[in-house]
JSON list of C-alpha atoms in Angstrom, two decimals:
[
{"chain": "Q", "resi": 1, "resn": "MET", "atom": "CA", "xyz": [3.63, -17.90, -1.13]},
{"chain": "Q", "resi": 2, "resn": "LEU", "atom": "CA", "xyz": [5.69, -14.72, -1.54]},
{"chain": "Q", "resi": 3, "resn": "SER", "atom": "CA", "xyz": [8.42, -14.01, 1.04]},
{"chain": "Q", "resi": 4, "resn": "LEU", "atom": "CA", "xyz": [10.11, -10.61, 1.68]},
{"chain": "Q", "resi": 5, "resn": "GLN", "atom": "CA", "xyz": [13.85, -10.39, 2.31]},
{"chain": "Q", "resi": 6, "resn": "PRO", "atom": "CA", "xyz": [15.86, -7.58, 3.91]},
{"chain": "Q", "resi": 7, "resn": "GLY", "atom": "CA", "xyz": [16.69, -5.01, 1.13]},
{"chain": "Q", "resi": 8, "resn": "ASP", "atom": "CA", "xyz": [13.51, -5.78, -0.75]},
{"chain": "Q", "resi": 9, "resn": "ILE", "atom": "CA", "xyz": [11.65, -2.79, -2.24]},
{"chain": "Q", "resi": 10, "resn": "ILE", "atom": "CA", "xyz": [8.18, -2.14, -0.81]},
{"chain": "Q", "resi": 11, "resn": "ASP", "atom": "CA", "xyz": [6.05, 0.29, -2.97]},
{"chain": "Q", "resi": 12, "resn": "VAL", "atom": "CA", "xyz": [4.14, 2.65, -0.64]},
{"chain": "Q", "resi": 13, "resn": "VAL", "atom": "CA", "xyz": [0.84, 3.93, -1.81]},
{"chain": "Q", "resi": 14, "resn": "ALA", "atom": "CA", "xyz": [-1.79, 6.12, -0.42]},
{"chain": "Q", "resi": 15, "resn": "PRO", "atom": "CA", "xyz": [-5.09, 5.13, -2.13]},
{"chain": "Q", "resi": 16, "resn": "GLY", "atom": "CA", "xyz": [-7.17, 6.48, 0.68]},
{"chain": "Q", "resi": 17, "resn": "SER", "atom": "CA", "xyz": [-6.56, 9.21, 3.25]},
{"chain": "Q", "resi": 18, "resn": "ALA", "atom": "CA", "xyz": [-3.41, 11.29, 3.72]},
{"chain": "Q", "resi": 19, "resn": "CYS", "atom": "CA", "xyz": [-1.36, 11.73, 6.84]},
{"chain": "Q", "resi": 20, "resn": "THR", "atom": "CA", "xyz": [0.78, 14.65, 7.88]},
{"chain": "Q", "resi": 21, "resn": "PRO", "atom": "CA", "xyz": [4.33, 14.81, 6.41]},
{"chain": "Q", "resi": 22, "resn": "GLU", "atom": "CA", "xyz": [5.88, 14.16, 9.76]},
{"chain": "Q", "resi": 23, "resn": "VAL", "atom": "CA", "xyz": [4.01, 10.93, 10.07]},
{"chain": "Q", "resi": 24, "resn": "PHE", "atom": "CA", "xyz": [4.90, 10.05, 6.56]},
{"chain": "Q", "resi": 25, "resn": "GLN", "atom": "CA", "xyz": [8.58, 10.49, 7.28]},
{"chain": "Q", "resi": 26, "resn": "LYS", "atom": "CA", "xyz": [8.32, 8.45, 10.51]},
{"chain": "Q", "resi": 27, "resn": "SER", "atom": "CA", "xyz": [6.67, 5.67, 8.62]},
{"chain": "Q", "resi": 28, "resn": "MET", "atom": "CA", "xyz": [9.34, 5.51, 6.03]},
{"chain": "Q", "resi": 29, "resn": "LEU", "atom": "CA", "xyz": [11.97, 5.43, 8.74]},
{"chain": "Q", "resi": 30, "resn": "TRP", "atom": "CA", "xyz": [10.10, 2.69, 10.48]},
{"chain": "Q", "resi": 31, "resn": "LEU", "atom": "CA", "xyz": [9.98, 0.75, 7.19]},
{"chain": "Q", "resi": 32, "resn": "LYS", "atom": "CA", "xyz": [13.80, 1.30, 6.70]},
{"chain": "Q", "resi": 33, "resn": "ALA", "atom": "CA", "xyz": [14.30, 0.12, 10.14]},
{"chain": "Q", "resi": 34, "resn": "GLN", "atom": "CA", "xyz": [12.63, -3.16, 9.27]},
{"chain": "Q", "resi": 35, "resn": "GLY", "atom": "CA", "xyz": [15.25, -3.74, 6.58]},
{"chain": "Q", "resi": 36, "resn": "PHE", "atom": "CA", "xyz": [13.08, -2.79, 3.57]},
{"chain": "Q", "resi": 37, "resn": "VAL", "atom": "CA", "xyz": [13.54, -0.01, 0.89]},
{"chain": "Q", "resi": 38, "resn": "PRO", "atom": "CA", "xyz": [10.44, 2.13, 0.71]},
{"chain": "Q", "resi": 39, "resn": "ARG", "atom": "CA", "xyz": [9.64, 3.57, -2.79]},
{"chain": "Q", "resi": 40, "resn": "TYR", "atom": "CA", "xyz": [6.88, 6.26, -3.27]},
{"chain": "Q", "resi": 41, "resn": "PRO", "atom": "CA", "xyz": [5.89, 8.87, -5.51]},
{"chain": "Q", "resi": 42, "resn": "GLU", "atom": "CA", "xyz": [7.32, 12.28, -4.77]},
{"chain": "Q", "resi": 43, "resn": "ASP", "atom": "CA", "xyz": [4.02, 13.95, -4.55]},
{"chain": "Q", "resi": 44, "resn": "ILE", "atom": "CA", "xyz": [2.18, 11.06, -2.57]},
{"chain": "Q", "resi": 45, "resn": "LEU", "atom": "CA", "xyz": [0.79, 13.48, -0.14]},
{"chain": "Q", "resi": 46, "resn": "LYS", "atom": "CA", "xyz": [-0.90, 16.25, -2.02]},
{"chain": "Q", "resi": 47, "resn": "PRO", "atom": "CA", "xyz": [-4.16, 16.05, 0.01]},
{"chain": "Q", "resi": 48, "resn": "GLU", "atom": "CA", "xyz": [-7.55, 16.84, -1.46]},
{"chain": "Q", "resi": 49, "resn": "ILE", "atom": "CA", "xyz": [-10.72, 16.81, 0.49]},
{"chain": "Q", "resi": 50, "resn": "PHE", "atom": "CA", "xyz": [-10.64, 13.51, 2.56]},
{"chain": "Q", "resi": 51, "resn": "VAL", "atom": "CA", "xyz": [-8.03, 11.75, 0.26]},
{"chain": "Q", "resi": 52, "resn": "ALA", "atom": "CA", "xyz": [-4.21, 11.82, -0.21]},
{"chain": "Q", "resi": 53, "resn": "GLN", "atom": "CA", "xyz": [-4.26, 12.83, -3.88]},
{"chain": "Q", "resi": 54, "resn": "SER", "atom": "CA", "xyz": [-6.67, 13.07, -6.86]},
{"chain": "Q", "resi": 55, "resn": "ASP", "atom": "CA", "xyz": [-8.53, 9.97, -7.81]},
{"chain": "Q", "resi": 56, "resn": "GLU", "atom": "CA", "xyz": [-6.56, 9.83, -11.05]},
{"chain": "Q", "resi": 57, "resn": "LYS", "atom": "CA", "xyz": [-3.22, 10.10, -9.44]},
{"chain": "Q", "resi": 58, "resn": "ARG", "atom": "CA", "xyz": [-4.04, 7.77, -6.68]},
{"chain": "Q", "resi": 59, "resn": "PHE", "atom": "CA", "xyz": [-5.02, 5.17, -9.38]},
{"chain": "Q", "resi": 60, "resn": "HIS", "atom": "CA", "xyz": [-1.93, 5.83, -11.50]},
{"chain": "Q", "resi": 61, "resn": "TYR", "atom": "CA", "xyz": [0.35, 5.31, -8.45]},
{"chain": "Q", "resi": 62, "resn": "LEU", "atom": "CA", "xyz": [-1.39, 2.24, -7.55]},
{"chain": "Q", "resi": 63, "resn": "MET", "atom": "CA", "xyz": [-1.16, 0.83, -10.95]},
{"chain": "Q", "resi": 64, "resn": "ASP", "atom": "CA", "xyz": [2.60, 1.70, -11.00]},
{"chain": "Q", "resi": 65, "resn": "ALA", "atom": "CA", "xyz": [3.17, -0.11, -7.65]},
{"chain": "Q", "resi": 66, "resn": "PHE", "atom": "CA", "xyz": [1.12, -3.25, -8.85]},
{"chain": "Q", "resi": 67, "resn": "LYS", "atom": "CA", "xyz": [3.05, -3.33, -12.16]},
{"chain": "Q", "resi": 68, "resn": "ALA", "atom": "CA", "xyz": [6.57, -2.66, -10.70]},
{"chain": "Q", "resi": 69, "resn": "LYS", "atom": "CA", "xyz": [8.76, -5.64, -11.57]},
{"chain": "Q", "resi": 70, "resn": "ASP", "atom": "CA", "xyz": [11.29, -5.08, -8.82]},
{"chain": "Q", "resi": 71, "resn": "SER", "atom": "CA", "xyz": [9.10, -4.89, -5.81]},
{"chain": "Q", "resi": 72, "resn": "LYS", "atom": "CA", "xyz": [7.40, -7.79, -3.88]},
{"chain": "Q", "resi": 73, "resn": "ALA", "atom": "CA", "xyz": [4.86, -5.83, -1.89]},
{"chain": "Q", "resi": 74, "resn": "VAL", "atom": "CA", "xyz": [2.48, -2.78, -1.92]},
{"chain": "Q", "resi": 75, "resn": "TRP", "atom": "CA", "xyz": [1.98, -1.33, 1.39]},
{"chain": "Q", "resi": 76, "resn": "CYS", "atom": "CA", "xyz": [-0.85, 1.20, 2.01]},
{"chain": "Q", "resi": 77, "resn": "LEU", "atom": "CA", "xyz": [0.04, 4.26, 3.99]},
{"chain": "Q", "resi": 78, "resn": "ARG", "atom": "CA", "xyz": [-3.50, 4.87, 5.36]},
{"chain": "Q", "resi": 79, "resn": "GLY", "atom": "CA", "xyz": [-7.18, 3.71, 4.88]},
{"chain": "Q", "resi": 80, "resn": "GLY", "atom": "CA", "xyz": [-9.91, 5.99, 5.78]},
{"chain": "Q", "resi": 81, "resn": "TYR", "atom": "CA", "xyz": [-11.69, 6.96, 2.60]},
{"chain": "Q", "resi": 82, "resn": "GLY", "atom": "CA", "xyz": [-10.94, 6.88, -1.10]},
{"chain": "Q", "resi": 83, "resn": "SER", "atom": "CA", "xyz": [-10.10, 3.34, -2.39]},
{"chain": "Q", "resi": 84, "resn": "ILE", "atom": "CA", "xyz": [-13.66, 2.68, -3.53]},
{"chain": "Q", "resi": 85, "resn": "ARG", "atom": "CA", "xyz": [-13.41, 5.89, -5.65]},
{"chain": "Q", "resi": 86, "resn": "ILE", "atom": "CA", "xyz": [-10.88, 4.15, -7.81]},
{"chain": "Q", "resi": 87, "resn": "LEU", "atom": "CA", "xyz": [-12.63, 0.85, -8.11]},
{"chain": "Q", "resi": 88, "resn": "ASP", "atom": "CA", "xyz": [-14.30, 1.84, -11.42]},
{"chain": "Q", "resi": 89, "resn": "ARG", "atom": "CA", "xyz": [-10.82, 2.33, -13.10]},
{"chain": "Q", "resi": 90, "resn": "LEU", "atom": "CA", "xyz": [-9.51, -0.95, -11.52]},
{"chain": "Q", "resi": 91, "resn": "SER", "atom": "CA", "xyz": [-12.57, -2.83, -12.92]},
{"chain": "Q", "resi": 92, "resn": "LYS", "atom": "CA", "xyz": [-11.19, -2.12, -16.42]},
{"chain": "Q", "resi": 93, "resn": "ILE", "atom": "CA", "xyz": [-7.85, -3.90, -15.71]},
{"chain": "Q", "resi": 94, "resn": "LYS", "atom": "CA", "xyz": [-7.82, -7.46, -17.15]},
{"chain": "Q", "resi": 95, "resn": "SER", "atom": "CA", "xyz": [-4.49, -8.61, -15.65]},
{"chain": "Q", "resi": 96, "resn": "LEU", "atom": "CA", "xyz": [-1.38, -7.67, -13.86]},
{"chain": "Q", "resi": 97, "resn": "PRO", "atom": "CA", "xyz": [2.15, -8.91, -14.55]},
{"chain": "Q", "resi": 98, "resn": "ARG", "atom": "CA", "xyz": [2.97, -10.65, -11.45]},
{"chain": "Q", "resi": 99, "resn": "LYS", "atom": "CA", "xyz": [1.68, -11.37, -8.03]},
{"chain": "Q", "resi": 100, "resn": "LYS", "atom": "CA", "xyz": [2.91, -9.50, -4.86]},
{"chain": "Q", "resi": 101, "resn": "TRP", "atom": "CA", "xyz": [1.53, -8.73, -1.35]},
{"chain": "Q", "resi": 102, "resn": "LEU", "atom": "CA", "xyz": [-0.86, -5.83, -0.80]},
{"chain": "Q", "resi": 103, "resn": "ILE", "atom": "CA", "xyz": [-0.84, -4.79, 2.89]},
{"chain": "Q", "resi": 104, "resn": "GLY", "atom": "CA", "xyz": [-3.34, -2.71, 4.53]},
{"chain": "Q", "resi": 105, "resn": "TYR", "atom": "CA", "xyz": [-6.96, -2.78, 6.05]},
{"chain": "Q", "resi": 106, "resn": "SER", "atom": "CA", "xyz": [-9.92, -0.51, 6.73]},
{"chain": "Q", "resi": 107, "resn": "ASP", "atom": "CA", "xyz": [-10.77, 1.30, 3.42]},
{"chain": "Q", "resi": 108, "resn": "ILE", "atom": "CA", "xyz": [-8.08, -0.82, 1.76]},
{"chain": "Q", "resi": 109, "resn": "THR", "atom": "CA", "xyz": [-10.38, -3.85, 2.10]},
{"chain": "Q", "resi": 110, "resn": "THR", "atom": "CA", "xyz": [-11.96, -2.73, -1.24]},
{"chain": "Q", "resi": 111, "resn": "LEU", "atom": "CA", "xyz": [-8.62, -3.31, -2.90]},
{"chain": "Q", "resi": 112, "resn": "HIS", "atom": "CA", "xyz": [-8.21, -6.64, -1.21]},
{"chain": "Q", "resi": 113, "resn": "GLN", "atom": "CA", "xyz": [-11.40, -7.88, -2.64]},
{"chain": "Q", "resi": 114, "resn": "TRP", "atom": "CA", "xyz": [-10.65, -6.78, -6.05]},
{"chain": "Q", "resi": 115, "resn": "LEU", "atom": "CA", "xyz": [-7.10, -8.38, -5.96]},
{"chain": "Q", "resi": 116, "resn": "ASN", "atom": "CA", "xyz": [-8.30, -11.57, -4.50]},
{"chain": "Q", "resi": 117, "resn": "GLN", "atom": "CA", "xyz": [-11.36, -12.04, -6.74]},
{"chain": "Q", "resi": 118, "resn": "LYS", "atom": "CA", "xyz": [-10.18, -10.67, -10.13]},
{"chain": "Q", "resi": 119, "resn": "MET", "atom": "CA", "xyz": [-6.45, -11.05, -10.03]},
{"chain": "Q", "resi": 120, "resn": "LYS", "atom": "CA", "xyz": [-5.95, -14.09, -7.59]},
{"chain": "Q", "resi": 121, "resn": "TRP", "atom": "CA", "xyz": [-3.30, -12.07, -5.72]},
{"chain": "Q", "resi": 122, "resn": "PRO", "atom": "CA", "xyz": [-2.32, -12.67, -2.17]},
{"chain": "Q", "resi": 123, "resn": "THR", "atom": "CA", "xyz": [-3.22, -9.90, 0.18]},
{"chain": "Q", "resi": 124, "resn": "LEU", "atom": "CA", "xyz": [-2.62, -9.33, 3.87]},
{"chain": "Q", "resi": 125, "resn": "HIS", "atom": "CA", "xyz": [-5.33, -7.62, 5.97]},
{"chain": "Q", "resi": 126, "resn": "ALA", "atom": "CA", "xyz": [-2.84, -6.11, 8.22]},
{"chain": "Q", "resi": 127, "resn": "PRO", "atom": "CA", "xyz": [-1.95, -2.74, 9.78]},
{"chain": "Q", "resi": 128, "resn": "LEU", "atom": "CA", "xyz": [-1.48, 0.35, 7.67]},
{"chain": "Q", "resi": 129, "resn": "LEU", "atom": "CA", "xyz": [2.05, 1.66, 7.33]},
{"chain": "Q", "resi": 130, "resn": "ASP", "atom": "CA", "xyz": [1.44, 4.86, 9.28]},
{"chain": "Q", "resi": 131, "resn": "ARG", "atom": "CA", "xyz": [0.78, 2.60, 12.33]},
{"chain": "Q", "resi": 132, "resn": "GLY", "atom": "CA", "xyz": [4.50, 1.78, 12.24]},
{"chain": "Q", "resi": 133, "resn": "GLY", "atom": "CA", "xyz": [5.57, 5.48, 11.98]},
{"chain": "Q", "resi": 134, "resn": "LEU", "atom": "CA", "xyz": [3.28, 6.38, 14.96]},
{"chain": "Q", "resi": 135, "resn": "GLY", "atom": "CA", "xyz": [4.72, 3.68, 17.17]},
{"chain": "Q", "resi": 136, "resn": "HIS", "atom": "CA", "xyz": [1.41, 1.75, 17.40]},
{"chain": "Q", "resi": 137, "resn": "PHE", "atom": "CA", "xyz": [2.87, -1.80, 17.05]},
{"chain": "Q", "resi": 138, "resn": "SER", "atom": "CA", "xyz": [3.90, -3.74, 20.10]},
{"chain": "Q", "resi": 139, "resn": "GLU", "atom": "CA", "xyz": [7.06, -5.64, 19.62]},
{"chain": "Q", "resi": 140, "resn": "ALA", "atom": "CA", "xyz": [5.03, -8.86, 19.41]},
{"chain": "Q", "resi": 141, "resn": "GLU", "atom": "CA", "xyz": [2.72, -7.30, 16.78]},
{"chain": "Q", "resi": 142, "resn": "LYS", "atom": "CA", "xyz": [5.70, -6.16, 14.73]},
{"chain": "Q", "resi": 143, "resn": "ASN", "atom": "CA", "xyz": [7.30, -9.55, 14.97]},
{"chain": "Q", "resi": 144, "resn": "GLU", "atom": "CA", "xyz": [4.16, -11.42, 13.98]},
{"chain": "Q", "resi": 145, "resn": "LEU", "atom": "CA", "xyz": [3.58, -9.22, 10.98]},
{"chain": "Q", "resi": 146, "resn": "LEU", "atom": "CA", "xyz": [7.17, -9.34, 9.78]},
{"chain": "Q", "resi": 147, "resn": "GLY", "atom": "CA", "xyz": [7.09, -13.10, 10.36]},
{"chain": "Q", "resi": 148, "resn": "VAL", "atom": "CA", "xyz": [4.14, -13.51, 8.03]},
{"chain": "Q", "resi": 149, "resn": "LEU", "atom": "CA", "xyz": [5.80, -11.32, 5.39]},
{"chain": "Q", "resi": 150, "resn": "THR", "atom": "CA", "xyz": [9.30, -12.90, 5.67]}
]
């Protein structure tokens, strides 16, 4: 099983809904406070109707995160709506270079199923990253989540 260590890069993606820039910044600070290095596209939040970016860009950013050789996890910023709209593009992918965690829930379940069934990747149906930025984790929940990842 994959194990994260302090200092590891986590690719942050927004395959579904957007959040406010303030919540995004708080979420990145929360991730850094857990000892990780967040990496994300500069224009991750250019909201379109109901989603964080165009379908094409969200797919491109997700694939970049999946293919990145120097990260061990891809953590989804929000769920909501949008992942299913890029599933047709994902269905054309035959393989990915190496396994890493996908973390998220809600609309992200579509991605979990695709990765589990087609790529045989480990995924963690767990809180979205904006929950950390919003302070929605109790200390016990945070410790349990980080315990699984590390």
